[in-house]
Amino acid sequence: MLALILATSAVEALGATFNYSQPDIDSGKALQDLSRIAKENALKRLSDSSSGCTGENVRVREERIAYTKAVECLIETPDVYQNISGAKSMFDSFGLLHYYQTPYIHNSAYFLLWHRAFVWIFEEKLRTVCGYTGPFPYWEWGLDAGGVEQSPLFDGSPTSMGGNGEKVNRSQGLFPGGTGGGCVKEGPFSNYIVNLGPLTASDPLAHNPRCLKRDLNTEICRSSASLKNTTEVMLESPNIELFQANLQGDFRYPESRKWGLSVHGGGHFIVAGDPGGDFYFSNIAGTITMMNRPPSRNGTLDDVMDLEPLGGAYTLGEMLDTVGGSPFCFVYE
């Protein structure tokens, strides 16, 4: 899911001309090269940084085992929304923040930069509240398009994010179901209690304790979030407006219909299960909400995003650079 932010870094390549072969696009070789270019461009800007970001303190985003322990710490930390009965932890508070702002942060100018700030604030809480010292991980979905169930992220081992949900037989939905659907029984987060949701409940913010569910879906990963899809979205989006539309699957733009559920939607539905397991899944509702509202004006660099009570208020301009001129000091590996 966090590979969305890797794509954000690569947006610097928009407008440039690249001549990758189709086999290189399909295999991920082109994406690897785009990621290298994005990192090099970020590091070149370090000398111009005004925020204290240097080559010595810049964080490199790689996966580390300690991350799961830090998340478990947030799950044990009290929530910051005192008036919501269903929220029991700071982890729940992040879901609530996303839930409340969903109507404004999808299919809009806020989409990429709001989520960049959101993930950064989450990382800062891992560090300041839970003492986490490692880099922040992201998931490149396309690496698992050959079989999500075999991914080291979901194999149920102590170093994973927990296993698949137990197999559940159910009727066909809008698209083919995955290989699980029931409660997660193996690995980290197998004992995690989901407190909020689902969104279809009469009161989605009420306390509704239940197990964490997952329904890993390789077919969705292959058809919507492959290395090929991620790379083509970057290469075939001549401006930021179309890049965001193609990334989100905004069907108001005919071009975006090429990539199925989109790499963004596909990233969510690869894991599927109970949306309350990670209230972040509520962003799917944002697409429907925004498509039923009149178009808003174009965003500007001075527009303000308010991430209280977990974070502060930031302008879009402050969120643009990950190594200077903003609170950030990181690159992707």
mmCIF file of C-alpha atoms in Angstrom:
data_model
loop_
_atom_site.group_PDB
_atom_site.id
_atom_site.type_symbol
_atom_site.label_atom_id
_atom_site.label_comp_id
_atom_site.label_asym_id
_atom_site.label_seq_id
_atom_site.Cartn_x
_atom_site.Cartn_y
_atom_site.Cartn_z
ATOM 1 C CA MET A 1 0.000 0.000 0.000
ATOM 2 C CA LEU A 2 2.833 2.458 0.859
ATOM 3 C CA ALA A 3 4.336 2.068 -2.578
ATOM 4 C CA LEU A 4 1.903 4.870 -3.385
ATOM 5 C CA ILE A 5 4.520 7.167 -1.887
ATOM 6 C CA LEU A 6 7.291 5.677 -3.993
ATOM 7 C CA ALA A 7 5.186 6.647 -6.992
ATOM 8 C CA THR A 8 4.962 10.155 -5.547
ATOM 9 C CA SER A 9 8.741 10.432 -5.586
ATOM 10 C CA ALA A 10 8.915 9.250 -9.170
ATOM 11 C CA VAL A 11 6.480 11.968 -10.247
ATOM 12 C CA GLU A 12 9.569 14.144 -10.698
ATOM 13 C CA ALA A 13 10.027 12.271 -13.954
ATOM 14 C CA LEU A 14 6.801 13.716 -15.392
ATOM 15 C CA GLY A 15 7.483 15.559 -18.602
ATOM 16 C CA ALA A 16 10.759 13.764 -19.226
ATOM 17 C CA THR A 17 11.211 11.331 -22.104
ATOM 18 C CA PHE A 18 12.082 7.705 -21.407
ATOM 19 C CA ASN A 19 12.486 4.943 -23.951
ATOM 20 C CA TYR A 20 12.031 1.737 -21.996
ATOM 21 C CA SER A 21 11.265 -1.472 -23.821
ATOM 22 C CA GLN A 22 7.996 -3.252 -23.033
ATOM 23 C CA PRO A 23 9.845 -6.218 -21.460
ATOM 24 C CA ASP A 24 11.658 -3.798 -19.119
ATOM 25 C CA ILE A 25 8.337 -2.171 -18.179
ATOM 26 C CA ASP A 26 6.692 -5.540 -17.573
ATOM 27 C CA SER A 27 9.555 -6.954 -15.486
ATOM 28 C CA GLY A 28 10.052 -3.934 -13.227
ATOM 29 C CA LYS A 29 13.481 -3.035 -14.586
ATOM 30 C CA ALA A 30 12.140 0.313 -15.796
ATOM 31 C CA LEU A 31 10.510 1.000 -12.423
ATOM 32 C CA GLN A 32 13.776 0.251 -10.685
ATOM 33 C CA ASP A 33 15.506 2.798 -12.918
ATOM 34 C CA LEU A 34 12.812 5.432 -12.276
ATOM 35 C CA SER A 35 13.214 4.870 -8.533
ATOM 36 C CA ARG A 36 16.976 5.334 -8.865
ATOM 37 C CA ILE A 37 16.471 8.622 -10.728
ATOM 38 C CA ALA A 38 14.004 9.861 -8.097
ATOM 39 C CA LYS A 39 16.468 9.085 -5.285
ATOM 40 C CA GLU A 40 19.368 10.751 -7.103
ATOM 41 C CA ASN A 41 17.283 13.870 -7.757
ATOM 42 C CA ALA A 42 16.337 14.064 -4.077
ATOM 43 C CA LEU A 43 19.927 13.678 -2.883
ATOM 44 C CA LYS A 44 21.102 16.379 -5.301
ATOM 45 C CA ARG A 45 18.786 18.844 -3.562
ATOM 46 C CA LEU A 46 20.335 18.243 -0.132
ATOM 47 C CA SER A 47 22.844 21.061 -0.603
ATOM 48 C CA ASP A 48 19.969 23.502 -1.093
ATOM 49 C CA SER A 49 18.008 22.269 1.917
ATOM 50 C CA SER A 50 16.935 24.863 4.462
ATOM 51 C CA SER A 51 15.451 22.381 6.941
ATOM 52 C CA GLY A 52 18.602 20.785 8.369
ATOM 53 C CA CYS A 53 18.343 17.738 6.110
ATOM 54 C CA THR A 54 21.811 16.427 5.227
ATOM 55 C CA GLY A 55 23.409 13.360 3.734
ATOM 56 C CA GLU A 56 24.190 12.205 7.276
ATOM 57 C CA ASN A 57 20.678 12.386 8.737
ATOM 58 C CA VAL A 58 18.516 11.631 5.706
ATOM 59 C CA ARG A 59 16.401 8.552 6.375
ATOM 60 C CA VAL A 60 16.370 5.763 3.820
ATOM 61 C CA ARG A 61 13.038 3.952 3.513
ATOM 62 C CA GLU A 62 13.805 0.226 3.818
ATOM 63 C CA GLU A 63 11.858 -2.493 5.602
ATOM 64 C CA ARG A 64 12.938 -3.447 9.128
ATOM 65 C CA ILE A 65 11.597 -6.110 11.505
ATOM 66 C CA ALA A 66 11.254 -3.664 14.417
ATOM 67 C CA TYR A 67 8.482 -1.847 12.574
ATOM 68 C CA THR A 68 5.802 -4.381 13.578
ATOM 69 C CA LYS A 69 6.728 -4.021 17.256
ATOM 70 C CA ALA A 70 6.390 -0.255 17.012
ATOM 71 C CA VAL A 71 2.942 -0.560 15.423
ATOM 72 C CA GLU A 72 1.908 -2.928 18.208
ATOM 73 C CA CYS A 73 3.039 -0.226 20.637
ATOM 74 C CA LEU A 74 0.700 2.311 19.013
ATOM 75 C CA ILE A 75 -2.105 -0.229 19.332
ATOM 76 C CA GLU A 76 -1.454 -0.241 23.096
ATOM 77 C CA THR A 77 -1.247 3.581 23.325
ATOM 78 C CA PRO A 78 -4.423 5.504 24.322
ATOM 79 C CA ASP A 79 -6.348 7.241 21.549
ATOM 80 C CA VAL A 80 -6.500 11.024 21.166
ATOM 81 C CA TYR A 81 -10.212 11.251 20.206
ATOM 82 C CA GLN A 82 -11.749 11.357 23.665
ATOM 83 C CA ASN A 83 -15.335 11.701 22.410
ATOM 84 C CA ILE A 84 -15.396 8.588 20.157
ATOM 85 C CA SER A 85 -16.450 5.505 22.090
ATOM 86 C CA GLY A 86 -15.165 3.055 19.490
ATOM 87 C CA ALA A 87 -11.589 4.345 19.371
ATOM 88 C CA LYS A 88 -9.377 2.557 21.876
ATOM 89 C CA SER A 89 -5.840 3.309 20.716
ATOM 90 C CA MET A 90 -3.659 5.829 18.935
ATOM 91 C CA PHE A 91 -3.659 3.415 15.996
ATOM 92 C CA ASP A 92 -7.453 3.820 15.887
ATOM 93 C CA SER A 93 -6.982 7.601 15.989
ATOM 94 C CA PHE A 94 -5.146 7.517 12.663
ATOM 95 C CA GLY A 95 -8.051 5.635 11.143
ATOM 96 C CA LEU A 96 -10.457 8.241 12.493
ATOM 97 C CA LEU A 97 -8.427 11.134 11.099
ATOM 98 C CA HIS A 98 -8.519 9.538 7.663
ATOM 99 C CA TYR A 99 -12.230 8.746 8.026
ATOM 100 C CA TYR A 100 -13.151 12.347 8.853
ATOM 101 C CA GLN A 101 -11.146 13.818 5.965
ATOM 102 C CA THR A 102 -11.963 11.185 3.339
ATOM 103 C CA PRO A 103 -14.455 13.408 1.438
ATOM 104 C CA TYR A 104 -11.745 16.011 0.784
ATOM 105 C CA ILE A 105 -8.512 14.091 0.239
ATOM 106 C CA HIS A 106 -9.336 11.836 -2.721
ATOM 107 C CA ASN A 107 -9.786 12.840 -6.344
ATOM 108 C CA SER A 108 -8.534 16.280 -5.348
ATOM 109 C CA ALA A 109 -5.309 18.272 -5.274
ATOM 110 C CA TYR A 110 -4.770 17.108 -1.696
ATOM 111 C CA PHE A 111 -4.530 13.392 -2.497
ATOM 112 C CA LEU A 112 -0.808 12.656 -2.723
ATOM 113 C CA LEU A 113 0.498 15.372 -0.408
ATOM 114 C CA TRP A 114 -2.098 14.779 2.322
ATOM 115 C CA HIS A 115 -1.211 11.099 2.396
ATOM 116 C CA ARG A 116 2.493 11.944 2.438
ATOM 117 C CA ALA A 117 1.911 14.085 5.539
ATOM 118 C CA PHE A 118 -0.377 11.421 7.053
ATOM 119 C CA VAL A 119 2.232 8.659 6.758
ATOM 120 C CA TRP A 120 4.978 10.984 7.994
ATOM 121 C CA ILE A 121 2.964 11.843 11.132
ATOM 122 C CA PHE A 122 2.356 8.122 11.686
ATOM 123 C CA GLU A 123 6.098 7.529 11.453
ATOM 124 C CA GLU A 124 6.834 10.363 13.871
ATOM 125 C CA LYS A 125 4.448 8.836 16.428
ATOM 126 C CA LEU A 126 6.237 5.498 16.061
ATOM 127 C CA ARG A 127 9.467 7.309 16.924
ATOM 128 C CA THR A 128 8.370 9.758 19.626
ATOM 129 C CA VAL A 129 5.781 7.575 21.371
ATOM 130 C CA CYS A 130 7.190 4.078 20.810
ATOM 131 C CA GLY A 131 10.931 4.686 20.472
ATOM 132 C CA TYR A 132 11.213 3.310 16.940
ATOM 133 C CA THR A 133 14.596 4.083 15.370
ATOM 134 C CA GLY A 134 14.507 2.226 12.052
ATOM 135 C CA PRO A 135 13.543 3.467 8.589
ATOM 136 C CA PHE A 136 9.913 3.387 7.497
ATOM 137 C CA PRO A 137 8.928 0.494 5.181
ATOM 138 C CA TYR A 138 6.827 0.527 2.029
ATOM 139 C CA TRP A 139 5.286 -2.324 0.062
ATOM 140 C CA GLU A 140 5.997 -2.519 -3.672
ATOM 141 C CA TRP A 141 2.923 -4.566 -4.637
ATOM 142 C CA GLY A 142 4.209 -5.662 -8.026
ATOM 143 C CA LEU A 143 6.974 -7.743 -6.485
ATOM 144 C CA ASP A 144 4.267 -10.076 -5.186
ATOM 145 C CA ALA A 145 2.149 -10.300 -8.334
ATOM 146 C CA GLY A 146 3.263 -13.895 -8.771
ATOM 147 C CA GLY A 147 1.599 -14.944 -5.515
ATOM 148 C CA VAL A 148 0.698 -12.623 -2.650
ATOM 149 C CA GLU A 149 0.182 -15.577 -0.303
ATOM 150 C CA GLN A 150 3.879 -16.473 -0.676
ATOM 151 C CA SER A 151 5.060 -12.928 0.028
ATOM 152 C CA PRO A 152 7.361 -12.612 3.048
ATOM 153 C CA LEU A 153 5.029 -9.838 4.162
ATOM 154 C CA PHE A 154 2.116 -12.273 4.597
ATOM 155 C CA ASP A 155 3.638 -15.704 5.178
ATOM 156 C CA GLY A 156 2.691 -15.675 8.868
ATOM 157 C CA SER A 157 6.305 -15.797 10.066
ATOM 158 C CA PRO A 158 7.504 -13.666 13.013
ATOM 159 C CA THR A 159 9.073 -11.216 10.547
ATOM 160 C CA SER A 160 5.895 -10.773 8.479
ATOM 161 C CA MET A 161 2.853 -8.540 8.928
ATOM 162 C CA GLY A 162 0.820 -11.635 9.781
ATOM 163 C CA GLY A 163 -0.721 -14.267 7.550
ATOM 164 C CA ASN A 164 -3.744 -14.512 5.276
ATOM 165 C CA GLY A 165 -7.220 -14.838 6.747
ATOM 166 C CA GLU A 166 -8.769 -18.267 7.147
ATOM 167 C CA LYS A 167 -10.506 -19.516 4.018
ATOM 168 C CA VAL A 168 -14.165 -18.474 3.859
ATOM 169 C CA ASN A 169 -16.623 -19.680 1.228
ATOM 170 C CA ARG A 170 -18.804 -16.815 0.060
ATOM 171 C CA SER A 171 -20.840 -15.630 -2.901
ATOM 172 C CA GLN A 172 -19.251 -13.797 -5.814
ATOM 173 C CA GLY A 173 -18.966 -10.025 -5.357
ATOM 174 C CA LEU A 174 -17.994 -7.225 -7.702
ATOM 175 C CA PHE A 175 -14.735 -9.024 -8.488
ATOM 176 C CA PRO A 176 -13.274 -12.456 -7.691
ATOM 177 C CA GLY A 177 -12.558 -13.041 -4.027
ATOM 178 C CA GLY A 178 -9.154 -13.978 -2.708
ATOM 179 C CA THR A 179 -7.882 -17.038 -0.902
ATOM 180 C CA GLY A 180 -8.821 -16.036 2.644
ATOM 181 C CA GLY A 181 -11.527 -13.756 3.971
ATOM 182 C CA GLY A 182 -11.609 -14.911 7.599
ATOM 183 C CA CYS A 183 -9.647 -14.087 10.740
ATOM 184 C CA VAL A 184 -5.853 -13.820 10.668
ATOM 185 C CA LYS A 185 -4.500 -16.661 12.820
ATOM 186 C CA GLU A 186 -0.741 -16.578 12.218
ATOM 187 C CA GLY A 187 2.081 -14.138 12.838
ATOM 188 C CA PRO A 188 2.103 -10.538 14.087
ATOM 189 C CA PHE A 189 -1.332 -8.905 14.492
ATOM 190 C CA SER A 190 -3.073 -12.294 14.681
ATOM 191 C CA ASN A 191 -4.380 -11.238 18.105
ATOM 192 C CA TYR A 192 -5.204 -7.692 17.031
ATOM 193 C CA ILE A 193 -8.749 -6.607 17.925
ATOM 194 C CA VAL A 194 -10.439 -4.351 15.368
ATOM 195 C CA ASN A 195 -12.445 -1.730 17.246
ATOM 196 C CA LEU A 196 -14.133 0.451 14.618
ATOM 197 C CA GLY A 197 -16.410 -0.099 11.648
ATOM 198 C CA PRO A 198 -17.331 -1.516 9.300
ATOM 199 C CA LEU A 199 -18.427 1.505 7.297
ATOM 200 C CA THR A 200 -21.746 -0.178 6.542
ATOM 201 C CA ALA A 201 -22.663 -0.328 10.245
ATOM 202 C CA SER A 202 -25.418 1.973 11.525
ATOM 203 C CA ASP A 203 -22.739 3.689 13.613
ATOM 204 C CA PRO A 204 -19.289 2.968 12.136
ATOM 205 C CA LEU A 205 -17.625 4.837 15.015
ATOM 206 C CA ALA A 206 -19.172 2.688 17.744
ATOM 207 C CA HIS A 207 -17.096 0.065 19.539
ATOM 208 C CA ASN A 208 -17.399 -3.177 17.587
ATOM 209 C CA PRO A 209 -14.587 -5.529 18.713
ATOM 210 C CA ARG A 210 -13.749 -8.397 16.339
ATOM 211 C CA CYS A 211 -10.798 -10.169 14.757
ATOM 212 C CA LEU A 212 -8.617 -8.792 11.974
ATOM 213 C CA LYS A 213 -9.640 -10.264 8.615
ATOM 214 C CA ARG A 214 -7.683 -10.522 5.355
ATOM 215 C CA ASP A 215 -8.441 -11.884 1.922
ATOM 216 C CA LEU A 216 -5.214 -11.902 -0.077
ATOM 217 C CA ASN A 217 -5.881 -11.629 -3.793
ATOM 218 C CA THR A 218 -3.111 -12.359 -6.291
ATOM 219 C CA GLU A 219 -5.363 -11.779 -9.309
ATOM 220 C CA ILE A 220 -6.043 -8.170 -8.281
ATOM 221 C CA CYS A 221 -2.355 -7.636 -7.636
ATOM 222 C CA ARG A 222 -1.521 -8.971 -11.102
ATOM 223 C CA SER A 223 -4.250 -7.061 -12.956
ATOM 224 C CA SER A 224 -4.174 -3.707 -11.150
ATOM 225 C CA ALA A 225 -0.973 -3.238 -9.138
ATOM 226 C CA SER A 226 1.725 -5.010 -11.142
ATOM 227 C CA LEU A 227 5.154 -3.528 -11.833
ATOM 228 C CA LYS A 228 3.923 -2.970 -15.383
ATOM 229 C CA ASN A 229 0.901 -0.956 -14.235
ATOM 230 C CA THR A 230 2.869 1.163 -11.783
ATOM 231 C CA THR A 231 5.494 1.974 -14.402
ATOM 232 C CA GLU A 232 2.981 2.765 -17.160
ATOM 233 C CA VAL A 233 1.068 5.139 -14.889
ATOM 234 C CA MET A 234 4.290 7.094 -14.399
ATOM 235 C CA LEU A 235 5.343 7.072 -18.038
ATOM 236 C CA GLU A 236 1.924 7.790 -19.552
ATOM 237 C CA SER A 237 0.888 10.676 -17.312
ATOM 238 C CA PRO A 238 2.120 13.955 -18.850
ATOM 239 C CA ASN A 239 1.053 16.133 -15.897
ATOM 240 C CA ILE A 240 0.228 15.852 -12.196
ATOM 241 C CA GLU A 241 -3.527 16.044 -12.809
ATOM 242 C CA LEU A 242 -3.561 12.980 -15.036
ATOM 243 C CA PHE A 243 -0.974 11.229 -12.870
ATOM 244 C CA GLN A 244 -3.264 11.456 -9.845
ATOM 245 C CA ALA A 245 -6.298 10.422 -11.917
ATOM 246 C CA ASN A 246 -4.515 7.379 -13.330
ATOM 247 C CA LEU A 247 -3.105 6.466 -9.928
ATOM 248 C CA GLN A 248 -6.526 6.598 -8.240
ATOM 249 C CA GLY A 249 -8.614 5.184 -11.078
ATOM 250 C CA ASP A 250 -10.637 8.380 -11.429
ATOM 251 C CA PHE A 251 -13.005 7.352 -14.207
ATOM 252 C CA ARG A 252 -13.890 10.955 -14.986
ATOM 253 C CA TYR A 253 -10.671 10.665 -16.998
ATOM 254 C CA PRO A 254 -11.027 8.037 -19.766
ATOM 255 C CA GLU A 255 -7.282 7.379 -19.721
ATOM 256 C CA SER A 256 -7.454 6.002 -16.187
ATOM 257 C CA ARG A 257 -9.664 3.075 -17.184
ATOM 258 C CA LYS A 258 -6.711 1.242 -18.693
ATOM 259 C CA TRP A 259 -5.390 -0.054 -15.355
ATOM 260 C CA GLY A 260 -8.371 -1.876 -13.849
ATOM 261 C CA LEU A 261 -8.997 -0.956 -10.229
ATOM 262 C CA SER A 262 -5.950 1.351 -10.460
ATOM 263 C CA VAL A 263 -2.708 0.799 -8.590
ATOM 264 C CA HIS A 264 -4.166 2.694 -5.623
ATOM 265 C CA GLY A 265 -7.421 0.754 -5.431
ATOM 266 C CA GLY A 266 -5.664 -2.470 -6.292
ATOM 267 C CA GLY A 267 -3.242 -1.933 -3.415
ATOM 268 C CA HIS A 268 -6.171 -1.903 -0.998
ATOM 269 C CA PHE A 269 -8.112 -4.805 -2.454
ATOM 270 C CA ILE A 270 -5.052 -7.063 -2.605
ATOM 271 C CA VAL A 271 -5.389 -7.337 1.182
ATOM 272 C CA ALA A 272 -9.169 -6.753 1.385
ATOM 273 C CA GLY A 273 -10.877 -8.387 4.370
ATOM 274 C CA ASP A 274 -12.649 -6.241 6.953
ATOM 275 C CA PRO A 275 -12.195 -2.510 6.239
ATOM 276 C CA GLY A 276 -12.149 -1.930 9.987
ATOM 277 C CA GLY A 277 -8.925 -3.895 10.175
ATOM 278 C CA ASP A 278 -7.254 -0.813 8.859
ATOM 279 C CA PHE A 279 -9.737 2.032 8.766
ATOM 280 C CA TYR A 280 -7.570 3.488 6.008
ATOM 281 C CA PHE A 281 -9.680 1.411 3.603
ATOM 282 C CA SER A 282 -12.356 4.057 4.008
ATOM 283 C CA ASN A 283 -10.615 5.959 1.232
ATOM 284 C CA ILE A 284 -12.521 3.799 -1.256
ATOM 285 C CA ALA A 285 -15.676 5.597 -0.164
ATOM 286 C CA GLY A 286 -13.989 8.889 -0.935
ATOM 287 C CA THR A 287 -13.908 8.127 -4.641
ATOM 288 C CA ILE A 288 -17.679 7.676 -4.715
ATOM 289 C CA THR A 289 -18.295 10.745 -2.564
ATOM 290 C CA MET A 290 -16.174 13.063 -4.673
ATOM 291 C CA MET A 291 -17.699 11.883 -7.942
ATOM 292 C CA ASN A 292 -21.100 13.021 -6.683
ATOM 293 C CA ARG A 293 -19.976 16.529 -5.836
ATOM 294 C CA PRO A 294 -19.415 19.535 -8.102
ATOM 295 C CA PRO A 295 -15.804 20.065 -9.219
ATOM 296 C CA SER A 296 -13.742 22.183 -6.842
ATOM 297 C CA ARG A 297 -11.296 24.874 -7.859
ATOM 298 C CA ASN A 298 -7.720 23.923 -8.683
ATOM 299 C CA GLY A 299 -5.423 23.504 -5.706
ATOM 300 C CA THR A 300 -2.595 25.948 -4.971
ATOM 301 C CA LEU A 301 0.681 25.636 -3.072
ATOM 302 C CA ASP A 302 -0.789 27.872 -0.358
ATOM 303 C CA ASP A 303 -3.766 25.607 0.362
ATOM 304 C CA VAL A 304 -3.666 24.330 3.959
ATOM 305 C CA MET A 305 -4.120 20.752 5.158
ATOM 306 C CA ASP A 306 -5.077 20.361 8.829
ATOM 307 C CA LEU A 307 -4.090 17.015 10.381
ATOM 308 C CA GLU A 308 -5.071 17.777 13.958
ATOM 309 C CA PRO A 309 -5.263 16.258 16.535
ATOM 310 C CA LEU A 310 -2.408 13.939 15.517
ATOM 311 C CA GLY A 311 -0.360 16.427 13.523
ATOM 312 C CA GLY A 312 -0.348 20.087 12.599
ATOM 313 C CA ALA A 313 -1.408 22.256 9.686
ATOM 314 C CA TYR A 314 0.714 22.336 6.532
ATOM 315 C CA THR A 315 0.474 23.947 3.121
ATOM 316 C CA LEU A 316 0.676 21.838 -0.025
ATOM 317 C CA GLY A 317 3.908 23.652 -0.851
ATOM 318 C CA GLU A 318 5.525 22.518 2.389
ATOM 319 C CA MET A 319 4.816 18.883 1.516
ATOM 320 C CA LEU A 320 6.437 18.845 -1.933
ATOM 321 C CA ASP A 321 10.101 18.188 -1.149
ATOM 322 C CA THR A 322 11.174 15.206 0.971
ATOM 323 C CA VAL A 323 14.688 16.561 1.610
ATOM 324 C CA GLY A 324 14.298 20.297 2.089
ATOM 325 C CA GLY A 325 11.906 23.210 2.393
ATOM 326 C CA SER A 326 9.484 21.058 4.396
ATOM 327 C CA PRO A 327 9.476 18.960 7.602
ATOM 328 C CA PHE A 328 10.738 15.916 5.719
ATOM 329 C CA CYS A 329 14.201 14.400 5.491
ATOM 330 C CA PHE A 330 13.963 11.056 3.678
ATOM 331 C CA VAL A 331 14.449 9.255 0.385
ATOM 332 C CA TYR A 332 13.340 5.827 -0.868
ATOM 333 C CA GLU A 333 15.702 2.905 -1.388
#
